[in-house]
Coordinates of C-alpha atoms and ligand atoms in Angstrom, one line a residue:
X1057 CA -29.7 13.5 15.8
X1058 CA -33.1 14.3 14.9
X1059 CA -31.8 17.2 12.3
X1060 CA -30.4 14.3 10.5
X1061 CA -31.4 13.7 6.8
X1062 CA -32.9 10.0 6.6
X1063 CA -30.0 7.2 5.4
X1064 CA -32.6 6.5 2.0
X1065 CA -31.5 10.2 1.2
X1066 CA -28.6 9.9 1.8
X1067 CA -26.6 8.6 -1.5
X1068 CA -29.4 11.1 -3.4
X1069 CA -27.5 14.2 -1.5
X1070 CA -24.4 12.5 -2.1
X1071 CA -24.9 11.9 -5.6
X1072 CA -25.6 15.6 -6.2
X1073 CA -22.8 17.1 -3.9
X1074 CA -20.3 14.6 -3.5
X1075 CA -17.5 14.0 -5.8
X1076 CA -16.0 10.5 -5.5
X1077 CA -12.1 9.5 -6.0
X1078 CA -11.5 6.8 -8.3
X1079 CA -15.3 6.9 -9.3
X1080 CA -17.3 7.1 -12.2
X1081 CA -19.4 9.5 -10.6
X1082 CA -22.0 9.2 -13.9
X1083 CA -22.5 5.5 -13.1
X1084 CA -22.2 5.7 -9.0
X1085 CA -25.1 8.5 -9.2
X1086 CA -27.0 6.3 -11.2
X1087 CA -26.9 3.5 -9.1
X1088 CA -26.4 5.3 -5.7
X1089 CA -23.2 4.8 -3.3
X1090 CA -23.7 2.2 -0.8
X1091 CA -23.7 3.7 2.4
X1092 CA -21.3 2.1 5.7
X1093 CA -22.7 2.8 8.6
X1094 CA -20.7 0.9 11.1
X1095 CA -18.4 -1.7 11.9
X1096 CA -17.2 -3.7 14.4
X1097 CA -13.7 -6.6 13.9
X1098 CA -13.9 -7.7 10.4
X1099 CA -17.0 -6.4 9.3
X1100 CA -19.0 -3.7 8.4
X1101 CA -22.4 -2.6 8.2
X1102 CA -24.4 -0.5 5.5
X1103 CA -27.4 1.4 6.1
X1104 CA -29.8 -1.2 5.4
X1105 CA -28.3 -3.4 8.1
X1106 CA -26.5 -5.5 5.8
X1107 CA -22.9 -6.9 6.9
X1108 CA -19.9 -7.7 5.3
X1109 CA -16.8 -9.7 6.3
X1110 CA -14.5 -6.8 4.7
X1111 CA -11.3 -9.2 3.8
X1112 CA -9.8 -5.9 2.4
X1113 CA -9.2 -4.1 5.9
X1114 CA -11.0 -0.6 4.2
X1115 CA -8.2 0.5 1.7
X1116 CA -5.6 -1.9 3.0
X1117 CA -5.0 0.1 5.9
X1118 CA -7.2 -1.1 9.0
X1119 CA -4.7 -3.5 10.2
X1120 CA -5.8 -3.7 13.9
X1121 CA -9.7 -4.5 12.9
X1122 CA -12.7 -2.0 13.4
X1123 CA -14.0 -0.5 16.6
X1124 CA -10.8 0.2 18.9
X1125 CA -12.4 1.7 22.0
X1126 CA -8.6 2.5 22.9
X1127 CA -7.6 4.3 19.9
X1128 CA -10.9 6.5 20.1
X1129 CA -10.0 7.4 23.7
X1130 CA -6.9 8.2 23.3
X1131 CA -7.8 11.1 20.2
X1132 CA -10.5 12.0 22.1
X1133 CA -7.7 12.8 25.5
X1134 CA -5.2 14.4 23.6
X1135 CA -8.2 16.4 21.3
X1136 CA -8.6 18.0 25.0
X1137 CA -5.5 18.7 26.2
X1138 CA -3.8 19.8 22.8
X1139 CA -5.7 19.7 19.7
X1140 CA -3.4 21.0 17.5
X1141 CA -0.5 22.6 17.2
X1142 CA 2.6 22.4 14.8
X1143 CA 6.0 21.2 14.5
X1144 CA 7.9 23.7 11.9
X1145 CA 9.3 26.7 13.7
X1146 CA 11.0 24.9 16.5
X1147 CA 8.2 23.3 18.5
X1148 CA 7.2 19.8 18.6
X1149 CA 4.4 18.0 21.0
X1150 CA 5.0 14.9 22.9
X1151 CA 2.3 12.5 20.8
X1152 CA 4.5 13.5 17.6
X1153 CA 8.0 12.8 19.0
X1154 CA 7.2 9.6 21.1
X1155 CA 5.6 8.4 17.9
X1156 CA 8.7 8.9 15.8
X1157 CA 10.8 6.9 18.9
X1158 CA 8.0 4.2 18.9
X1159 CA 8.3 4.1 14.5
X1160 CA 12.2 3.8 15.1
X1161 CA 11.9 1.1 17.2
X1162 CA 10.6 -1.2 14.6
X1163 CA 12.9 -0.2 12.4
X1164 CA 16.8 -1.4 11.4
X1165 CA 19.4 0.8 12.9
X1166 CA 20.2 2.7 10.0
X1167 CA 16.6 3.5 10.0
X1168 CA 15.8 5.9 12.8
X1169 CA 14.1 9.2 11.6
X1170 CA 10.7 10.1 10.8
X1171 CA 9.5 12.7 8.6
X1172 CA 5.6 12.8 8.9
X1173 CA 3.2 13.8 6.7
X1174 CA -1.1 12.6 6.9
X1175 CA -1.2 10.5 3.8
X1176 CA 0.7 8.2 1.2
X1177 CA 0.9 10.4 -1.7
X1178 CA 2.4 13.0 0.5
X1179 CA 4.7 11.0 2.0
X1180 CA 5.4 10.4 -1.8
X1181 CA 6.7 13.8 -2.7
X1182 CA 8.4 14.4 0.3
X1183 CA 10.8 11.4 -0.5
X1184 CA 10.9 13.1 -3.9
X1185 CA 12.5 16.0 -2.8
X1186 CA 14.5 14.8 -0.3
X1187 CA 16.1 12.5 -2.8
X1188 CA 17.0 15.2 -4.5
X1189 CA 17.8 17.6 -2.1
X1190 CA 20.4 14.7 -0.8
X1191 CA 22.2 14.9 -3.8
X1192 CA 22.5 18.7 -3.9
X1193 CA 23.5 18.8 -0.7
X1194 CA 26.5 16.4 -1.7
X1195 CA 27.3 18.5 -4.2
X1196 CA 25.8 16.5 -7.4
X1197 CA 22.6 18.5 -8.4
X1198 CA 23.0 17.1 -11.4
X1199 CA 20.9 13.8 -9.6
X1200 CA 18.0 14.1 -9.9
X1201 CA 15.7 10.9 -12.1
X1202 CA 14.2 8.8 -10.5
X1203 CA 13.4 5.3 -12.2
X1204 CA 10.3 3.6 -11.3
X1205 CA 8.3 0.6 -12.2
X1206 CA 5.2 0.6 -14.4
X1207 CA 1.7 -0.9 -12.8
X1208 CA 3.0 1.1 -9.3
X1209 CA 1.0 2.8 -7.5
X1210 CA 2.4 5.8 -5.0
X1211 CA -0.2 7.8 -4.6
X1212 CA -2.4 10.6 -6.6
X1213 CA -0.5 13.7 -6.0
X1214 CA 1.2 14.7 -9.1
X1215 CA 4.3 13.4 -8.2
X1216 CA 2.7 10.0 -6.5
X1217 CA 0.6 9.6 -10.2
X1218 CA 3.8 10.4 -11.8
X1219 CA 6.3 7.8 -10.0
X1220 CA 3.5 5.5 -10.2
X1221 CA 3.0 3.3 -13.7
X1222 CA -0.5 3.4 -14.1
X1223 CA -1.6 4.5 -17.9
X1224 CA -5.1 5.8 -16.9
X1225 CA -3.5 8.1 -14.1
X1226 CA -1.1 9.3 -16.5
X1227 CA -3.5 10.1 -19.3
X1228 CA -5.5 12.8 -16.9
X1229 CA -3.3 15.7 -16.5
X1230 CA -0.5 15.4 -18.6
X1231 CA 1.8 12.8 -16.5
X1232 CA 4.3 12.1 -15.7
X1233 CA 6.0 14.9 -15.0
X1234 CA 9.5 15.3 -16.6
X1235 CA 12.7 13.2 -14.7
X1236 CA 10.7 10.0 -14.3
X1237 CA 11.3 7.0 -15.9
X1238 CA 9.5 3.8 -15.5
X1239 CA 10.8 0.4 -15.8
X1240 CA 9.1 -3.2 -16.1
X1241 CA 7.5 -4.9 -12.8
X1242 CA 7.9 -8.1 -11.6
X1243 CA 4.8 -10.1 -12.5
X1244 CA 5.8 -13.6 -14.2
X1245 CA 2.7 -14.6 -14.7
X1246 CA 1.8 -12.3 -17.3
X1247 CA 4.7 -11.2 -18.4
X1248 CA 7.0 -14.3 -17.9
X1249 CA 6.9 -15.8 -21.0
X1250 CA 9.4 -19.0 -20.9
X1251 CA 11.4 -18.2 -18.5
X1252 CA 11.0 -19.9 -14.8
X1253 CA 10.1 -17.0 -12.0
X1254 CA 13.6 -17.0 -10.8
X1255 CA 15.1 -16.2 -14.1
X1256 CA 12.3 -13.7 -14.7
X1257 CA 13.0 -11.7 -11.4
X1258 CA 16.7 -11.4 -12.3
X1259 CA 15.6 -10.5 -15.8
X1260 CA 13.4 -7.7 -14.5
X1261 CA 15.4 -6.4 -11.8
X1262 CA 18.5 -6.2 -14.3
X1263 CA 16.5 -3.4 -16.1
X1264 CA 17.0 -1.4 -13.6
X1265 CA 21.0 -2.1 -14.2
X1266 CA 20.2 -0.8 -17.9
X1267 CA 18.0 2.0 -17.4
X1268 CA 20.4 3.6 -15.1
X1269 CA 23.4 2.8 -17.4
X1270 CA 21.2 4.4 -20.5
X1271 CA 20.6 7.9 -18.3
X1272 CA 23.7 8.0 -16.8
X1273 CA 24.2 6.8 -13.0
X1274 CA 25.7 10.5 -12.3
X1275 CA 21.7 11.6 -13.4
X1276 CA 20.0 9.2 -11.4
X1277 CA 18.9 10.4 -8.0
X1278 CA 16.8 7.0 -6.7
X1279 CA 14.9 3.9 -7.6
X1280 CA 11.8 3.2 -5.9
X1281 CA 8.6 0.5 -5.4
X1282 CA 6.7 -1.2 -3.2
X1283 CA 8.2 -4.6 -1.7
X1284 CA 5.0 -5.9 -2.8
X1285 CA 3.0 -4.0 -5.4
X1286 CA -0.4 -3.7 -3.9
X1287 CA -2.8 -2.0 -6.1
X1288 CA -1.2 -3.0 -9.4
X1289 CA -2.8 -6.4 -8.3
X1290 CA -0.7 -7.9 -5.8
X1291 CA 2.2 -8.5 -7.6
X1292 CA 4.6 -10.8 -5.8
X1293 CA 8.1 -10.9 -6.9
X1294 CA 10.3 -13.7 -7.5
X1295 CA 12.3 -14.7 -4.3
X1296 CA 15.7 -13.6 -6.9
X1297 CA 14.3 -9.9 -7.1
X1298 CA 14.8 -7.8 -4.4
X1299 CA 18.3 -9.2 -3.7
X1300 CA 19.1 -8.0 -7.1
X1301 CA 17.6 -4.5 -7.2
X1302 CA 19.3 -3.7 -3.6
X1303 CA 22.9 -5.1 -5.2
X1304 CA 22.1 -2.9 -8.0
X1305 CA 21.0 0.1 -5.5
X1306 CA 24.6 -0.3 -3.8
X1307 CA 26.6 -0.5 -7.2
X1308 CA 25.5 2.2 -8.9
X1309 CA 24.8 4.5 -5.9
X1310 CA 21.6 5.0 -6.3
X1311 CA 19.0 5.6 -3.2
X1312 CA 16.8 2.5 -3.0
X1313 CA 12.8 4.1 -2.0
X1314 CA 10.6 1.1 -0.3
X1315 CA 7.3 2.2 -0.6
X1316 CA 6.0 0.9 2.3
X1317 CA 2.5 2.2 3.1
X1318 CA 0.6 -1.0 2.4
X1319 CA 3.6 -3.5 3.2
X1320 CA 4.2 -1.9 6.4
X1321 CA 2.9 -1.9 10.1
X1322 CA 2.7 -6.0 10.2
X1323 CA 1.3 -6.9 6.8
X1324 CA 4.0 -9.5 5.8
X1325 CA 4.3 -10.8 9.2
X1326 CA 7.3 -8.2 9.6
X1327 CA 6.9 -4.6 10.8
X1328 CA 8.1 -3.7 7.4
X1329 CA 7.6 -5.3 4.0
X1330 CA 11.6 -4.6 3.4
X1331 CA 12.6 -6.8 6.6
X1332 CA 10.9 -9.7 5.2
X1333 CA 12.6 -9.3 2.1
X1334 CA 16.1 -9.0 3.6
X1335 CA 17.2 -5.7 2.2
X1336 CA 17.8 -2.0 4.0
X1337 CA 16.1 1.2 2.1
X1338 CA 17.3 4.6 2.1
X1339 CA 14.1 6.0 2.2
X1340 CA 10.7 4.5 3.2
X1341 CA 7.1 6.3 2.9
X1342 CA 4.9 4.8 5.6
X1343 CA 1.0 5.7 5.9
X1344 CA -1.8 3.3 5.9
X1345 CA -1.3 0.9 9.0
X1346 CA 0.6 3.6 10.5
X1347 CA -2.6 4.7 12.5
X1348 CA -4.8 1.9 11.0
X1349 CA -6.5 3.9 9.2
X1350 CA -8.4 5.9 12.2
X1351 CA -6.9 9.0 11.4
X1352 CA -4.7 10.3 8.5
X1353 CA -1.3 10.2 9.2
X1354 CA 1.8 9.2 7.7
X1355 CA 5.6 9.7 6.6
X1356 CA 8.6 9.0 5.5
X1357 CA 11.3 6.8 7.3
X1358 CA 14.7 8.5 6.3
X1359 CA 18.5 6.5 6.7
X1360 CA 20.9 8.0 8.4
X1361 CA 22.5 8.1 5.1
X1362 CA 20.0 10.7 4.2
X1363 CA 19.2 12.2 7.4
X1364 CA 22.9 12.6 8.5
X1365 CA 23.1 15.4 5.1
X1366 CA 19.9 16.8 5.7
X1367 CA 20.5 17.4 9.4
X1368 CA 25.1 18.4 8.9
X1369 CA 24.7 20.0 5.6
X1370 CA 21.3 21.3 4.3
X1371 CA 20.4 24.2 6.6
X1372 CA 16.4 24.2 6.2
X1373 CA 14.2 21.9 4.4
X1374 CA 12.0 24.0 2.9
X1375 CA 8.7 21.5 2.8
X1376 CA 6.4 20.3 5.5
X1377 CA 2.6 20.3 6.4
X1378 CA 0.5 22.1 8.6
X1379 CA -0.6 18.8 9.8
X1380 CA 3.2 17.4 9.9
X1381 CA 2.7 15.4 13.1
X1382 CA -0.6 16.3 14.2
X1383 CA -0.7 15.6 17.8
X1384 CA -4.2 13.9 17.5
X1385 CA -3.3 11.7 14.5
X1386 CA 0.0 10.9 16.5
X1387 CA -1.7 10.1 19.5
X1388 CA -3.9 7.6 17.7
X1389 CA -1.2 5.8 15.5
X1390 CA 1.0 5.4 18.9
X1391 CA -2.1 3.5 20.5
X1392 CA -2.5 1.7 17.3
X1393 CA 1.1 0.5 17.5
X1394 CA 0.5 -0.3 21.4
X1395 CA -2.2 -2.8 20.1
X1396 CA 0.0 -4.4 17.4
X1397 CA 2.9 -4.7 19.9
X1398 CA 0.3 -5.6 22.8
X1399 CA -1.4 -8.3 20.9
X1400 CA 1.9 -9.5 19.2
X1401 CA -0.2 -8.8 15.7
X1402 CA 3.3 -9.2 13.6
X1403 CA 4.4 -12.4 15.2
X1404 CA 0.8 -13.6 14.9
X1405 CA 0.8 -13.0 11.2
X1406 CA 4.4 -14.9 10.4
X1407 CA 3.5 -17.7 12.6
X1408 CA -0.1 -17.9 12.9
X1409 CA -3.0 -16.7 10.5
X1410 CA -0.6 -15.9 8.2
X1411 CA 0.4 -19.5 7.1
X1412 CA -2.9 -20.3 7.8
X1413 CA -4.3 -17.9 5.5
X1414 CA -1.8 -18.8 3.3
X1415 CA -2.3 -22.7 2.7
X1416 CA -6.1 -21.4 1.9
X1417 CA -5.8 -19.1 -0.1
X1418 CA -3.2 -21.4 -2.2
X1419 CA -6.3 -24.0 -2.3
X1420 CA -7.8 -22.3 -4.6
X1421 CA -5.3 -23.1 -7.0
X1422 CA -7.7 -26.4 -7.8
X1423 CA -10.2 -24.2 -9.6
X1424 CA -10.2 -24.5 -13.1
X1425 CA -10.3 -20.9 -13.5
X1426 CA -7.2 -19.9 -11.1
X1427 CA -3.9 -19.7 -12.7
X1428 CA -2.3 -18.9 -9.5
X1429 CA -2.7 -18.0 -5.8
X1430 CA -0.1 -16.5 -3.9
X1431 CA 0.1 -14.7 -0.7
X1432 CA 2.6 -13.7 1.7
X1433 CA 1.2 -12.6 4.9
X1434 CA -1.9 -11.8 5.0
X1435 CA -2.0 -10.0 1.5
X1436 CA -3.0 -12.1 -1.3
X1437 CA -3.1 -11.6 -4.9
X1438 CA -5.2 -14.2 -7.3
X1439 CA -5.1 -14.9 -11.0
X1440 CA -7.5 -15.5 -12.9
X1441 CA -7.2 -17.6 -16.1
X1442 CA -9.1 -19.0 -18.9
X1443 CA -6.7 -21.5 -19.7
X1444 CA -4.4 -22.4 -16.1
X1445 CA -2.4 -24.8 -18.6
X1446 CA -1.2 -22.0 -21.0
X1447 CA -1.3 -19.0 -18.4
X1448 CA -4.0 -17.8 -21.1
X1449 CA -5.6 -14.8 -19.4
X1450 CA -9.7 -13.8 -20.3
X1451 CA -10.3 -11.5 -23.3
X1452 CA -11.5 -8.6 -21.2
X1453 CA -9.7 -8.5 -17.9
X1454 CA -11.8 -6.1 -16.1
X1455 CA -15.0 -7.3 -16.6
X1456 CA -13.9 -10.7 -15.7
X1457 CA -12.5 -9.2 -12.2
X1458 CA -15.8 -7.6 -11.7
X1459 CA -18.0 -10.7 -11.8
X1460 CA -15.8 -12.1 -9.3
X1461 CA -15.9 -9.5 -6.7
X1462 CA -19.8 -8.2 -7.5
X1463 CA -20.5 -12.0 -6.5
X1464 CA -18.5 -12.1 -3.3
X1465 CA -19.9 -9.0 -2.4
X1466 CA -23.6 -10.0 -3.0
X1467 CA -22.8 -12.6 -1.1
X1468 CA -21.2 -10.1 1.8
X1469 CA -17.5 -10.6 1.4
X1470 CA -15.3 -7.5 0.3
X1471 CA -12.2 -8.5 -2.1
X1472 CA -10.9 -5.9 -3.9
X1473 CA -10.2 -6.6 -8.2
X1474 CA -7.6 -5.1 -10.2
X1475 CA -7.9 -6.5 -13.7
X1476 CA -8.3 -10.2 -13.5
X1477 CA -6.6 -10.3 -10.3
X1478 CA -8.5 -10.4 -7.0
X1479 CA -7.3 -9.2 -3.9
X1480 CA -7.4 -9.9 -0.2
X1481 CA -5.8 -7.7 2.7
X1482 CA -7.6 -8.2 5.9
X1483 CA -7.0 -6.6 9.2
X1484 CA -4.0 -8.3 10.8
X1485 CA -6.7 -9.8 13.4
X1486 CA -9.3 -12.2 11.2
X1487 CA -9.9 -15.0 12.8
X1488 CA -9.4 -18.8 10.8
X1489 CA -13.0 -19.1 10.7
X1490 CA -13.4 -15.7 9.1
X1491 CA -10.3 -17.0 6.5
X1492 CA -12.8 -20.0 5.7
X1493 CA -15.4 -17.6 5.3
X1494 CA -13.5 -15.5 3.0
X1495 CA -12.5 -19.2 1.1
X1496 CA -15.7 -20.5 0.8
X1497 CA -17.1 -17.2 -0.4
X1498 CA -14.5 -16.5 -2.9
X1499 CA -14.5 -20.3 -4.0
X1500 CA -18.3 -19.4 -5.1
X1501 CA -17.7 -16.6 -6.9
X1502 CA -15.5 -18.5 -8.9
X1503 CA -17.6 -21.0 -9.8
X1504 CA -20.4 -18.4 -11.2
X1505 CA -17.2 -17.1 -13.6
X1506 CA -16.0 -20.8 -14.1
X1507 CA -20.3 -21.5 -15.0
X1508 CA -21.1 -18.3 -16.6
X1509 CA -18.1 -17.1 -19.2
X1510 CA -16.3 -19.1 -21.6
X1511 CA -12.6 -17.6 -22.0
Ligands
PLP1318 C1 -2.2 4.0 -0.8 C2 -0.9 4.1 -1.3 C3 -0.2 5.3 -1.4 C4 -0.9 6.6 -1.2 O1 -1.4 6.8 0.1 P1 -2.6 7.8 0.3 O2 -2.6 7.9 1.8 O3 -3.8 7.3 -0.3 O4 -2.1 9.2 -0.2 C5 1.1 5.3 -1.7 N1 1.8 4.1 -2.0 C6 1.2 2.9 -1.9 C7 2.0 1.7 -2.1 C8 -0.2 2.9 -1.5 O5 -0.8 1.7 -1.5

């Protein structure tokens, strides 16, 4: 310990050898990256000793809270008996293939096999060629778009940037790669106009109908998005939606792709965002509360639809990781999932904290400067307004969206903003006094915009 730099120089040897993702590096070396030191529950600690109730569970993904003694054991056993090894040229380890039994018990019955990969965006592309590869194998190569929807988010691979909809992703290295085609997302409060939510999520979902019509179903290989779009702002859609898109899915024989890495592992108050919705997917990437976030692991959850071709007809997949399945990363994500079933985390979310967050969160609908508040779960996404009786949004989005989360975090809550949307995703464990907390906190924050900016 005593070879360690000091914390104070910490963000200065950051700042001139560590390169950020999703940073301004420029402005973070200016100001110097806060540095986290600990955490324990909810919270977290920086090296000054400050805490924060972190109501964002990290990057949406520490769903069973900080500081799992068990989860830390159990790496730490199978880092001794088997630290690595790999699962391509006919071997496997018992921490992968009891983890793909325990995903598949979770899952529907058409829903049983696990491809696994150690992040989202990798996940992402190995849908992407499956898809394809599926319709090969049947004998249509010719399938191979993919429609997706714009403001997604699916990673930052180049096929996760390219299947996702976001413009500034795009505009660095020339995305999206060809065979991609995005359609418009679900989000009636900006993009509503007159119509009522229900008639907005038929209207949206029917584009799909078109788009596929206008490329030619015998082109398109799958349609894919997140049962709830997370980092596009927490983008709930209409309850008339997803029964839509899936009917479409089924018409036009298309593979319907939930991207599941935020919604699944509990978030909803299901084990998978899809369940709560009602509808079946062919393919499903999984990451994120997979392992809570401990270790990097994640994957794809393939149909038997899919996995019945790949397994009869395709011969070799040519595609895989040399971390596919890492026995460590397995080991940790099964005790992760022994902790959610343990503690009954995804019943406890449906009946629980989840309505309980909810009917808070909704509170907020009161504040002059809150168009709307909506949450399912315990993932919440909040509008921001300058005029709640027109749905007139602020001028300039993200600087509104700032204030809002620069205050709650001076005042030690983490939200997360997206425009002039802010966001909540805690760990599937906060307690209803740490809700409040997050309320009250929040509720400040926008009273310094309501106080401070004129719309
Ligand atoms: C985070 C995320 C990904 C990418 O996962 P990584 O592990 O960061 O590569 C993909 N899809 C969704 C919906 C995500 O939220």
């Amino acid at each position: 310990m005593t070879d360690m730099p000091p914390l104070s120089n910490l963000a200065a040897i950051d700042a001139a050898h560590h390169l950020h993702p999703f940073s301004d590096m420029k402005q973070l070396n200016a100001k110097g990256a806060r540095v986290i030191q600990r955490a324990e529950g909810v919270h977290i600690y920086d090296s000054t000793g400050r805490k924060y109730l972190d109501a964002f569970a990290g990057l949406w993904c520490v769903n069973v809270g900080y500081g799992r003694k068990s989860i830390a054991d159990a790496a730490y056993k199978q880092m001794q008996e088997l630290p690595y090894y790999n699962t391509f040229f006919g071997t496997t380890t018992e921490p992968a293939a009891l983890l793909a039994q325990k995903i598949a018990s979770h899952t529907g019955e058409n829903l049983k096999r696990v491809f696994f990969t150690n992040s989202g965006s990798e996940a992402t592309d190995t849908w992407f060629r499956m898809a394809r590869v599926y319709w090969k194998a049947l004998g249509k190569p010719e399938k191979t778009l993919v429609i997706a929807r714009k403001n997604a988010y699916h990673g930052s691979t180049v096929a996760g940037a390219s299947l996702g909809g976001m413009k500034l992703m795009h505009e660095q290295g020339n995305l999206p790669i060809e065979g991609i085609h995005h359609i418009n997302q679900p989000y009636w409060y900006a993009e509503g106009g007159d119509l009522s939510p229900a008639e907005f999520g038929l209207k949206v979902a029917r584009e799909l109908e078109a788009k596929i019509d206008e490329l030619g179903e015998e082109r398109v290989a799958a349609f894919v998005a997140e049962p709830i779009q997370g980092a596009g702002g927490v983008i709930i859609p209409p309850e008339t939606y997803w029964p839509e898109i899936a009917r479409i899915c089924k018409a036009r024989n298309i593979l319907l792709v939930a991207d599941e890495v935020i919604c699944g592992f509990g978030r909803l108050g299901h084990w998978f965002g899809h369940q709560y919705y009602g509808f079946e997917p062919d393919l499903a990437p999984i990451a994120k509360g997979l392992s809570s976030g401990y270790l990097p692991i994640g994957g794809v959850l393939v149909s038997d639809r899919v996995a019945d071709v790949m397994v009869e007809e395709l011969g070799d997949f040519y595609h895989g990781f040399t971390y596919s399945g890492h026995p460590v990363c397995a080991a940790a994500a099964l005790e992760n999932i022994r902790i959610i079933e343990e503690e009954g985390l995804v019943e406890r979310v449906r009946d629980d904290i989840g309505p309980y967050f909810a009917a808070a969160w909704k509170s907020l609908e009161d504040h002059a400067v809150v168009g709307e508040a909506e949450s399912v779960g315990l993932i919440g996404g909040l509008q921001l307004a300058a005029d709640k009786s027109t749905r007139r949004r602020y001028a300039k989005p993200d600087d509104i969206g700032s204030l809002v989360r620069n205050h709650c975090l001076e005042n030690g809550l983490i939200l997360r903003a997206t425009g002039d949307r802010m966001l909540a995703s805690p760990a599937l464990t906060i307690s209803r006094s740490e809700v409040d907390e997050v309320i009250e906190k929040l509720r400040a924050a926008l009273d310094h915009l309501r106080d401070s900016v004129s719309g």
